[in-house]
Tab-separated table of C-alpha atoms and ligand atoms in Angstrom:
chain	number	residue	atom	x	y	z
A	1	MET	CA	148.951	209.429	-4.082
A	2	LEU	CA	144.663	210.082	-4.186
A	3	GLN	CA	143.361	212.351	-1.189
A	4	ALA	CA	140.456	211.975	0.639
A	5	ASP	CA	139.249	212.905	3.940
A	6	LEU	CA	138.377	209.864	5.450
A	7	ILE	CA	139.702	206.092	5.138
A	8	ILE	CA	138.650	203.326	7.012
A	9	GLU	CA	141.001	200.286	6.986
A	10	HIS	CA	140.752	196.491	7.120
A	11	ALA	CA	137.065	196.360	7.691
A	12	HIS	CA	135.038	193.832	7.201
A	13	MET	CA	132.010	195.040	5.014
A	14	MET	CA	128.768	194.139	4.358
A	15	THR	CA	128.061	196.479	1.730
A	16	ILE	CA	124.209	195.851	1.056
A	17	SER	CA	124.811	196.318	-2.856
A	18	SER	CA	126.577	194.449	-5.442
A	19	LEU	CA	129.767	194.498	-3.966
A	20	GLY	CA	128.359	192.121	-1.124
A	21	GLU	CA	130.780	191.158	1.452
A	22	ILE	CA	134.302	192.415	1.697
A	23	VAL	CA	136.467	190.527	4.603
A	24	SER	CA	138.752	192.794	4.542
A	25	GLY	CA	138.802	196.058	2.359
A	26	THR	CA	139.279	200.127	2.402
A	27	LEU	CA	136.414	202.516	2.484
A	28	VAL	CA	137.001	206.025	1.477
A	29	VAL	CA	135.156	209.055	1.905
A	30	ARG	CA	135.439	212.375	0.622
A	31	GLY	CA	133.126	215.331	2.039
A	32	GLU	CA	130.269	213.855	2.843
A	33	ALA	CA	130.416	210.539	0.210
A	34	ILE	CA	131.972	207.284	-0.286
A	35	ILE	CA	134.037	207.659	-3.347
A	36	ASP	CA	135.479	204.342	-3.341
A	37	ILE	CA	135.356	201.326	-2.180
A	38	ILE	CA	138.113	198.436	-2.633
A	39	ASP	CA	138.299	194.429	-1.816
A	40	GLY	CA	141.538	194.677	-0.156
A	41	ASP	CA	144.042	196.004	2.226
A	42	THR	CA	146.508	198.125	-0.486
A	43	HIS	CA	145.310	201.499	-2.163
A	44	PRO	CA	146.033	205.131	-3.445
A	45	TYR	CA	144.427	206.962	-1.267
A	46	THR	CA	145.771	209.712	1.638
A	47	ALA	CA	143.761	211.410	4.342
A	48	LYS	CA	144.352	213.059	7.584
A	49	ARG	CA	141.540	210.983	9.689
A	50	ILE	CA	142.653	207.290	8.780
A	51	ILE	CA	140.489	204.948	10.706
A	52	ASP	CA	142.276	201.447	11.235
A	53	ALA	CA	138.833	199.050	12.132
A	54	GLY	CA	141.186	196.066	12.522
A	55	GLY	CA	138.813	193.848	11.113
A	56	ALA	CA	135.963	194.541	12.750
A	57	LEU	CA	132.060	194.560	10.951
A	58	VAL	CA	131.387	197.879	9.186
A	59	LEU	CA	128.080	198.603	8.065
A	60	PRO	CA	125.580	200.767	6.319
A	61	GLY	CA	124.262	203.418	9.136
A	62	PHE	CA	121.052	201.898	10.258
A	63	VAL	CA	117.771	203.753	9.044
A	64	ASP	CA	115.224	203.727	11.350
A	65	CYS	CA	111.872	204.382	8.549
A	66	HIS	CA	109.220	204.366	11.468
A	67	THR	CA	109.468	206.629	15.068
A	68	HIS	CA	107.494	208.671	17.278
A	69	LEU	CA	110.355	209.904	18.531
A	70	VAL	CA	108.947	213.256	19.252
A	71	HIS	CA	107.013	213.431	22.631
A	72	SER	CA	106.649	214.846	25.978
A	73	GLY	CA	106.475	212.512	28.558
A	74	SER	CA	106.703	208.606	29.737
A	75	ARG	CA	104.214	206.018	30.196
A	76	ALA	CA	106.280	203.735	32.078
A	77	ASN	CA	103.221	203.571	34.697
A	78	GLU	CA	101.690	201.192	31.669
A	79	LEU	CA	103.745	198.938	32.249
A	80	GLN	CA	102.230	197.854	35.313
A	81	TYR	CA	98.919	197.843	34.199
A	82	ARG	CA	100.029	195.352	31.574
A	83	LEU	CA	101.193	193.589	33.348
A	84	GLN	CA	97.927	193.029	35.521
A	85	GLY	CA	96.618	191.679	32.318
A	86	MET	CA	94.730	195.266	30.910
A	87	SER	CA	95.317	196.100	27.503
A	88	TYR	CA	96.216	198.257	24.556
A	89	GLN	CA	92.718	199.503	24.185
A	90	GLU	CA	91.690	199.350	27.945
A	91	ILE	CA	94.704	201.952	29.149
A	92	GLN	CA	93.082	204.180	26.234
A	93	GLN	CA	89.523	204.282	26.862
A	94	ARG	CA	90.759	205.351	30.714
A	95	GLY	CA	92.486	207.803	29.124
A	96	GLY	CA	96.137	206.589	29.121
A	97	GLY	CA	97.967	205.258	26.023
A	98	ILE	CA	97.983	208.137	22.823
A	99	TYR	CA	95.906	210.110	25.054
A	100	ALA	CA	98.517	210.598	27.781
A	101	SER	CA	101.139	211.500	25.226
A	102	VAL	CA	99.022	213.737	23.817
A	103	ARG	CA	98.367	215.882	26.854
A	104	ALA	CA	102.050	215.937	27.893
A	105	THR	CA	103.276	217.260	24.583
A	106	ARG	CA	100.984	220.099	24.325
A	107	ALA	CA	101.534	221.227	27.687
A	108	ALA	CA	105.728	221.092	26.705
A	109	ASP	CA	106.957	224.201	25.900
A	110	PRO	CA	108.675	223.819	22.410
A	111	GLU	CA	112.540	224.133	24.177
A	112	THR	CA	111.314	221.068	26.242
A	113	LEU	CA	110.174	219.396	24.060
A	114	TYR	CA	113.395	219.758	21.609
A	115	ARG	CA	115.928	218.828	24.749
A	116	GLU	CA	114.094	215.474	25.300
A	117	SER	CA	114.053	214.533	21.767
A	118	LEU	CA	117.166	215.425	21.263
A	119	GLU	CA	118.843	213.022	23.925
A	120	ARG	CA	116.624	210.126	22.047
A	121	ALA	CA	118.383	211.221	18.608
A	122	ASN	CA	122.032	211.207	20.006
A	123	MET	CA	120.134	207.643	21.866
A	124	CYS	CA	119.701	206.424	18.375
A	125	LEU	CA	122.880	207.305	16.777
A	126	GLU	CA	124.804	205.724	19.658
A	127	HIS	CA	122.664	202.459	18.275
A	128	GLY	CA	123.931	203.510	14.670
A	129	THR	CA	120.625	204.565	13.309
A	130	THR	CA	121.825	207.685	11.051
A	131	THR	CA	118.831	208.280	9.247
A	132	ALA	CA	114.849	208.592	11.297
A	133	GLU	CA	111.289	208.555	10.343
A	134	ILE	CA	109.827	210.708	12.714
A	135	LYS	CA	105.807	211.432	12.738
A	136	THR	CA	103.476	213.987	14.806
A	137	GLY	CA	100.383	212.484	16.673
A	138	TYR	CA	100.340	213.545	19.805
A	139	GLY	CA	99.128	217.408	19.125
A	140	LEU	CA	95.671	216.157	17.529
A	141	GLU	CA	95.137	220.405	17.254
A	142	PRO	CA	97.234	222.683	14.788
A	143	ALA	CA	99.720	224.306	17.324
A	144	ALA	CA	100.865	221.040	18.570
A	145	GLU	CA	100.930	219.483	15.440
A	146	LYS	CA	103.304	222.344	14.241
A	147	LYS	CA	105.178	222.133	17.356
A	148	MET	CA	106.202	218.555	16.981
A	149	PHE	CA	107.035	219.392	13.519
A	150	ASP	CA	109.380	222.538	14.343
A	151	VAL	CA	110.633	220.031	16.570
A	152	ILE	CA	111.412	217.169	13.862
A	153	HIS	CA	113.146	219.588	11.893
A	154	ARG	CA	115.293	221.557	14.114
A	155	LEU	CA	116.354	217.862	15.203
A	156	ASN	CA	117.782	217.842	11.014
A	157	LYS	CA	119.400	220.869	11.264
A	158	GLU	CA	120.737	221.113	14.995
A	159	SER	CA	120.966	216.992	15.728
A	160	ASP	CA	123.371	214.369	13.938
A	161	LEU	CA	120.882	212.388	13.436
A	162	GLU	CA	119.069	212.892	9.887
A	163	THR	CA	115.509	213.100	10.217
A	164	VAL	CA	112.636	212.884	8.055
A	165	ALA	CA	108.906	213.965	8.769
A	166	THR	CA	105.842	211.928	8.292
A	167	PHE	CA	102.127	213.594	8.785
A	168	LEU	CA	100.546	211.608	11.946
A	169	GLY	CA	97.475	214.100	12.136
A	170	PRO	CA	94.929	211.012	12.362
A	171	HIS	CA	96.692	208.828	14.846
A	172	VAL	CA	93.610	208.682	17.142
A	173	TYR	CA	90.794	211.463	17.381
A	174	PRO	CA	91.023	213.251	19.994
A	175	GLU	CA	89.215	214.021	23.237
A	176	ASP	CA	88.370	217.263	23.038
A	177	GLN	CA	86.721	217.807	20.159
A	178	GLU	CA	84.062	216.460	17.696
A	179	PRO	CA	85.316	213.441	15.159
A	180	GLU	CA	83.531	214.898	12.232
A	181	LYS	CA	85.028	218.572	12.879
A	182	TYR	CA	88.638	216.692	13.510
A	183	LEU	CA	88.340	214.962	10.459
A	184	ASP	CA	87.091	218.392	8.741
A	185	TRP	CA	90.371	219.785	9.422
A	186	LEU	CA	93.003	216.573	8.485
A	187	LEU	CA	91.116	216.389	5.348
A	188	HIS	CA	91.492	220.476	4.611
A	189	GLU	CA	93.953	222.850	6.831
A	190	GLY	CA	95.417	219.381	8.374
A	191	LEU	CA	96.795	218.409	5.178
A	192	ASP	CA	97.966	222.060	3.573
A	193	LEU	CA	100.102	221.534	7.069
A	194	ALA	CA	101.340	218.253	5.769
A	195	LYS	CA	102.145	219.696	2.185
A	196	ASP	CA	104.209	222.672	3.853
A	197	GLN	CA	106.107	220.751	6.474
A	198	ALA	CA	106.147	216.690	5.956
A	199	GLU	CA	107.272	214.136	3.018
A	200	PHE	CA	104.642	211.565	3.975
A	201	VAL	CA	101.329	211.683	5.411
A	202	ASP	CA	99.707	208.396	7.645
A	203	ILE	CA	96.947	207.104	9.619
A	204	TYR	CA	96.269	205.028	12.078
A	205	CYS	CA	93.513	202.462	11.045
A	206	ASP	CA	92.409	199.804	13.402
A	207	ILE	CA	90.253	199.476	16.338
A	208	GLY	CA	90.157	202.020	18.940
A	209	ALA	CA	91.594	204.784	16.238
A	210	TYR	CA	90.484	205.325	12.539
A	211	SER	CA	88.037	203.612	9.969
A	212	PHE	CA	88.882	201.763	6.902
A	213	ALA	CA	85.933	204.546	5.114
A	214	ASP	CA	87.626	207.280	7.406
A	215	THR	CA	91.127	206.111	6.003
A	216	GLU	CA	90.170	205.851	2.547
A	217	GLN	CA	88.495	209.696	2.352
A	218	PHE	CA	92.053	210.276	3.991
A	219	LEU	CA	94.442	208.903	1.647
A	220	LYS	CA	92.921	209.668	-0.938
A	221	ALA	CA	92.191	213.552	-0.258
A	222	ALA	CA	96.250	213.272	0.332
A	223	LYS	CA	96.952	211.429	-2.983
A	224	GLU	CA	95.186	214.371	-4.679
A	225	LYS	CA	97.833	216.872	-2.653
A	226	GLY	CA	100.287	214.600	-4.133
A	227	LEU	CA	101.205	213.962	-1.050
A	228	ALA	CA	103.316	209.952	-0.501
A	229	LEU	CA	101.435	207.921	1.365
A	230	LYS	CA	102.300	205.840	4.439
A	231	ILE	CA	99.978	203.586	6.547
A	232	HIS	CA	99.492	202.176	10.521
A	233	SER	CA	97.613	199.047	9.496
A	234	GLY	CA	96.539	195.655	11.025
A	235	GLN	CA	98.463	195.945	14.412
A	236	PHE	CA	95.631	194.404	15.993
A	237	GLU	CA	92.552	193.943	13.473
A	238	SER	CA	92.693	193.832	9.788
A	239	LEU	CA	90.225	196.293	8.467
A	240	GLY	CA	91.660	196.159	5.073
A	241	ALA	CA	93.415	199.284	4.516
A	242	THR	CA	96.784	197.092	3.992
A	243	GLY	CA	94.979	196.329	0.632
A	244	LEU	CA	93.357	199.602	0.179
A	245	ALA	CA	97.018	201.218	0.794
A	246	ALA	CA	98.759	198.616	-1.246
A	247	ASP	CA	96.577	199.759	-4.380
A	248	MET	CA	97.210	203.160	-3.700
A	249	SER	CA	100.798	202.459	-4.001
A	250	ALA	CA	101.636	203.567	-0.352
A	251	VAL	CA	105.175	204.162	-0.037
A	252	SER	CA	105.088	201.796	2.734
A	253	VAL	CA	101.838	199.758	4.850
A	254	ASP	CA	103.285	199.840	8.669
A	255	HIS	CA	102.651	196.712	11.528
A	256	LEU	CA	101.182	193.677	9.165
A	257	ASP	CA	100.572	191.762	12.538
A	258	HIS	CA	96.724	190.742	11.047
A	259	VAL	CA	96.547	190.929	7.029
A	260	ALA	CA	94.399	188.999	4.965
A	261	PRO	CA	95.082	186.866	1.600
A	262	ALA	CA	93.566	189.654	-0.412
A	263	GLU	CA	96.139	191.822	0.872
A	264	PHE	CA	98.561	190.032	0.831
A	265	ASP	CA	97.846	189.931	-2.774
A	266	ALA	CA	97.616	193.774	-3.134
A	267	LEU	CA	101.033	194.021	-1.359
A	268	LEU	CA	102.735	191.584	-4.552
A	269	ARG	CA	101.627	193.166	-7.200
A	270	SER	CA	102.187	196.931	-5.436
A	271	ASP	CA	105.893	198.440	-5.092
A	272	THR	CA	104.826	199.574	-1.421
A	273	VAL	CA	107.199	198.176	1.387
A	274	PRO	CA	105.945	196.185	3.735
A	275	VAL	CA	107.438	197.583	7.227
A	276	PHE	CA	107.428	195.254	10.389
A	277	LEU	CA	108.062	196.664	14.119
A	278	PRO	CA	108.738	193.570	16.382
A	279	GLY	CA	109.476	195.595	19.137
A	280	CYS	CA	105.385	196.146	19.531
A	281	SER	CA	105.016	192.789	19.702
A	282	TYR	CA	107.863	192.034	22.131
A	283	TYR	CA	106.143	195.168	24.469
A	284	LEU	CA	102.921	194.220	23.876
A	285	ARG	CA	103.387	190.603	24.844
A	286	SER	CA	101.257	189.924	21.263
A	287	THR	CA	102.193	186.874	18.947
A	288	TYR	CA	104.898	187.647	16.048
A	289	PRO	CA	103.723	187.866	12.978
A	290	ASP	CA	105.768	185.661	10.027
A	291	ALA	CA	107.255	187.344	7.745
A	292	ARG	CA	108.550	184.420	5.744
A	293	PRO	CA	106.039	184.500	2.997
A	294	TYR	CA	106.661	188.209	2.119
A	295	LEU	CA	110.443	187.115	1.904
A	296	ASP	CA	109.625	184.365	0.268
A	297	ALA	CA	107.776	186.368	-2.502
A	298	GLY	CA	110.354	188.365	-2.707
A	299	MET	CA	109.123	191.788	-1.443
A	300	PRO	CA	111.339	194.395	0.216
A	301	VAL	CA	110.840	193.681	3.344
A	302	ALA	CA	111.628	196.524	6.116
A	303	LEU	CA	112.229	196.865	9.557
A	304	ALA	CA	111.858	199.763	12.104
A	305	THR	CA	111.962	199.808	16.116
A	306	ASP	CA	108.311	202.107	15.952
A	307	TYR	CA	109.808	204.001	19.074
A	308	ASN	CA	107.012	205.377	21.075
A	309	PRO	CA	106.493	205.405	24.719
A	310	GLY	CA	103.214	203.069	24.896
A	311	THR	CA	104.027	200.148	22.620
A	312	CYS	CA	107.909	199.817	22.184
A	313	PRO	CA	110.329	202.585	24.604
A	314	SER	CA	113.193	201.257	22.481
A	315	LEU	CA	115.273	202.737	19.858
A	316	SER	CA	117.771	200.147	19.167
A	317	LEU	CA	117.468	197.737	15.374
A	318	PRO	CA	120.050	195.400	16.282
A	319	ILE	CA	117.541	194.314	19.069
A	320	MET	CA	114.839	194.507	16.616
A	321	MET	CA	116.444	192.657	14.267
A	322	SER	CA	117.518	190.225	16.846
A	323	LEU	CA	113.570	189.794	17.320
A	324	ALA	CA	112.893	189.020	14.005
A	325	VAL	CA	115.406	186.897	13.348
A	326	MET	CA	114.153	184.360	16.462
A	327	HIS	CA	110.535	184.867	16.300
A	328	MET	CA	109.810	186.140	13.080
A	329	GLY	CA	111.594	183.851	10.369
A	330	PHE	CA	114.373	186.276	9.217
A	331	THR	CA	117.574	184.768	7.893
A	332	THR	CA	120.277	186.885	9.936
A	333	GLU	CA	121.511	189.145	6.684
A	334	GLU	CA	117.539	189.658	5.253
A	335	ALA	CA	117.291	191.303	8.940
A	336	LEU	CA	120.487	193.701	8.009
A	337	LYS	CA	118.765	194.624	4.560
A	338	ALA	CA	115.473	195.422	6.146
A	339	VAL	CA	117.522	197.997	8.428
A	340	THR	CA	119.556	199.454	6.004
A	341	ILE	CA	118.339	199.657	2.139
A	342	ASN	CA	114.665	198.084	2.254
A	343	ALA	CA	114.002	200.811	5.230
A	344	ALA	CA	115.766	203.861	2.884
A	345	LYS	CA	113.060	202.419	0.217
A	346	ALA	CA	110.284	202.413	2.777
A	347	ILE	CA	111.394	206.821	3.469
A	348	ASN	CA	111.974	207.049	-0.551
A	349	ARG	CA	115.914	207.568	0.188
A	350	GLU	CA	117.617	204.090	-1.557
A	351	ASP	CA	119.745	206.145	-4.137
A	352	ARG	CA	121.224	207.873	-1.076
A	353	ILE	CA	121.330	206.077	2.023
A	354	GLY	CA	120.916	202.225	3.061
A	355	SER	CA	123.925	200.445	1.458
A	356	ILE	CA	128.000	200.868	0.906
A	357	GLU	CA	128.571	202.266	-2.378
A	358	LYS	CA	130.189	205.066	-4.325
A	359	GLY	CA	128.336	207.635	-4.924
A	360	LYS	CA	126.176	207.287	-1.464
A	361	GLN	CA	126.205	209.210	1.575
A	362	ALA	CA	129.322	208.320	3.789
A	363	ASP	CA	126.445	207.051	6.938
A	364	ILE	CA	128.499	204.030	8.179
A	365	VAL	CA	128.577	202.230	11.006
A	366	ILE	CA	131.831	200.534	12.557
A	367	THR	CA	130.941	197.865	15.148
A	368	SER	CA	132.963	196.136	17.820
A	369	VAL	CA	132.389	192.303	16.667
A	370	LYS	CA	134.024	190.864	13.733
A	371	ASN	CA	130.363	188.739	12.004
A	372	PHE	CA	127.409	189.996	11.813
A	373	ASP	CA	126.271	186.406	13.431
A	374	ASP	CA	127.680	188.029	16.752
A	375	MET	CA	125.740	191.242	16.385
A	376	ILE	CA	122.170	189.325	16.414
A	377	ALA	CA	123.302	186.857	19.189
A	378	MET	CA	124.252	189.512	21.748
A	379	PHE	CA	120.805	190.909	21.502
A	380	GLY	CA	120.326	194.056	24.176
A	381	VAL	CA	124.824	194.881	23.863
A	382	ASN	CA	125.108	197.615	21.651
A	383	CYS	CA	128.206	196.606	19.638
A	384	VAL	CA	128.140	200.107	17.579
A	385	ASP	CA	131.561	201.504	18.165
A	386	ILE	CA	131.985	204.186	15.804
A	387	VAL	CA	129.379	206.186	13.828
A	388	ILE	CA	129.960	207.957	10.694
A	389	LYS	CA	127.304	210.622	9.513
A	390	LYS	CA	127.981	212.282	5.938
A	391	GLY	CA	130.992	211.630	6.588
A	392	LYS	CA	131.830	213.217	9.861
A	393	THR	CA	132.765	211.066	12.748
A	394	ILE	CA	130.395	211.768	15.747
B	401	NIG	O1	102.580	202.605	16.153
B	401	NIG	N1	99.535	201.820	17.747
B	401	NIG	C1	99.561	203.050	16.939
B	401	NIG	N2	100.476	203.729	17.162
B	401	NIG	C2	101.494	203.584	17.781
B	401	NIG	C3	101.499	203.537	19.161
B	401	NIG	C4	101.240	204.626	19.633
B	401	NIG	C5	101.434	205.113	21.182
B	401	NIG	O2	100.645	203.813	22.130
B	401	NIG	O3	101.516	205.685	22.210
B	401	NIG	C6	102.230	202.809	17.303
B	401	NIG	O4	102.073	201.093	18.460
B	402	FE	FE1	103.615	203.894	15.099
């Protein structure tokens, strides 16, 4: 018998790898890694811990490649404003929106900010997310941006959620500083901070946020410093930054509710991952974009929650998959790929996570359903039963 640390038997696996779907198989883990996958129930392994999945669906751990998980305070009050017909921009102009979260996040002491964020990280895990990208951008001044980075890194160390840090200093312009001054900080000290603390930089290019010209200047400066690029683009209007980011080899372009034909073509000739965020369309009650052209063109389309207190206060990737299937033209299998291997690609981690494959990190979700369609059908019901992160059962 060969010694392993964990064996999952009688698993209905969707591997999202060349192994495809295995109706009843065995998954073998040693240390933090998957060491074998067997199509069938007989195997040569022994381990201290054996989980009998009993035919349940077993999936790669989900990857949430776009979140604003670290912030203080709630903006549930905006729900009533929205129901009264106020737009996202109107709420922001009245000092709500991102500004409300900036005030709360600046005021929070580091320990409180960590505790609030840890609760959300645990919620991610409960819903099957084993890795999450997290952005700064509720500080909008040096100390508060650094405080957000500290929380993102501490979560990575002390919680079971793996986190990936993105600098979103250019989220909006701060209320309490000249825009020129802040832009100057972003382009110099801000990017130095990002170089030291983040894997990616991001900028919110849209009405009420950063212009195309500011975006171009920021992305160019970031690229010169060797930073990998992400962008929020086309959520409310297309300002042309989707095409720009694709032409600059951004790792991902996120939102994509409004995309000009030339921008679509730029995405097509790039390696950039298009990331859709259906939770925003749901919570802002806007039209869902059609992902079919992107999928048909063979792009590695990803889905994420965009968790944030204003436009999508949900951390459930299964719900995002349901919305994408029901409203955006995804097949169920495309939706699963979008929160696993393609989402991993959107954070430069497709070699390590996002599929059940020999040698990959043992990030696994065991569900309470037999088939993936059951999970998509039961929207709002948490079908995640057991979560394994780096070989450890959580
Ligand atoms: O991705 N729209 C820009 N940024 C976030 C929302 C942040 C907020 O409203 O706090 C987004 O939707
Ligand atoms: Fe976002």
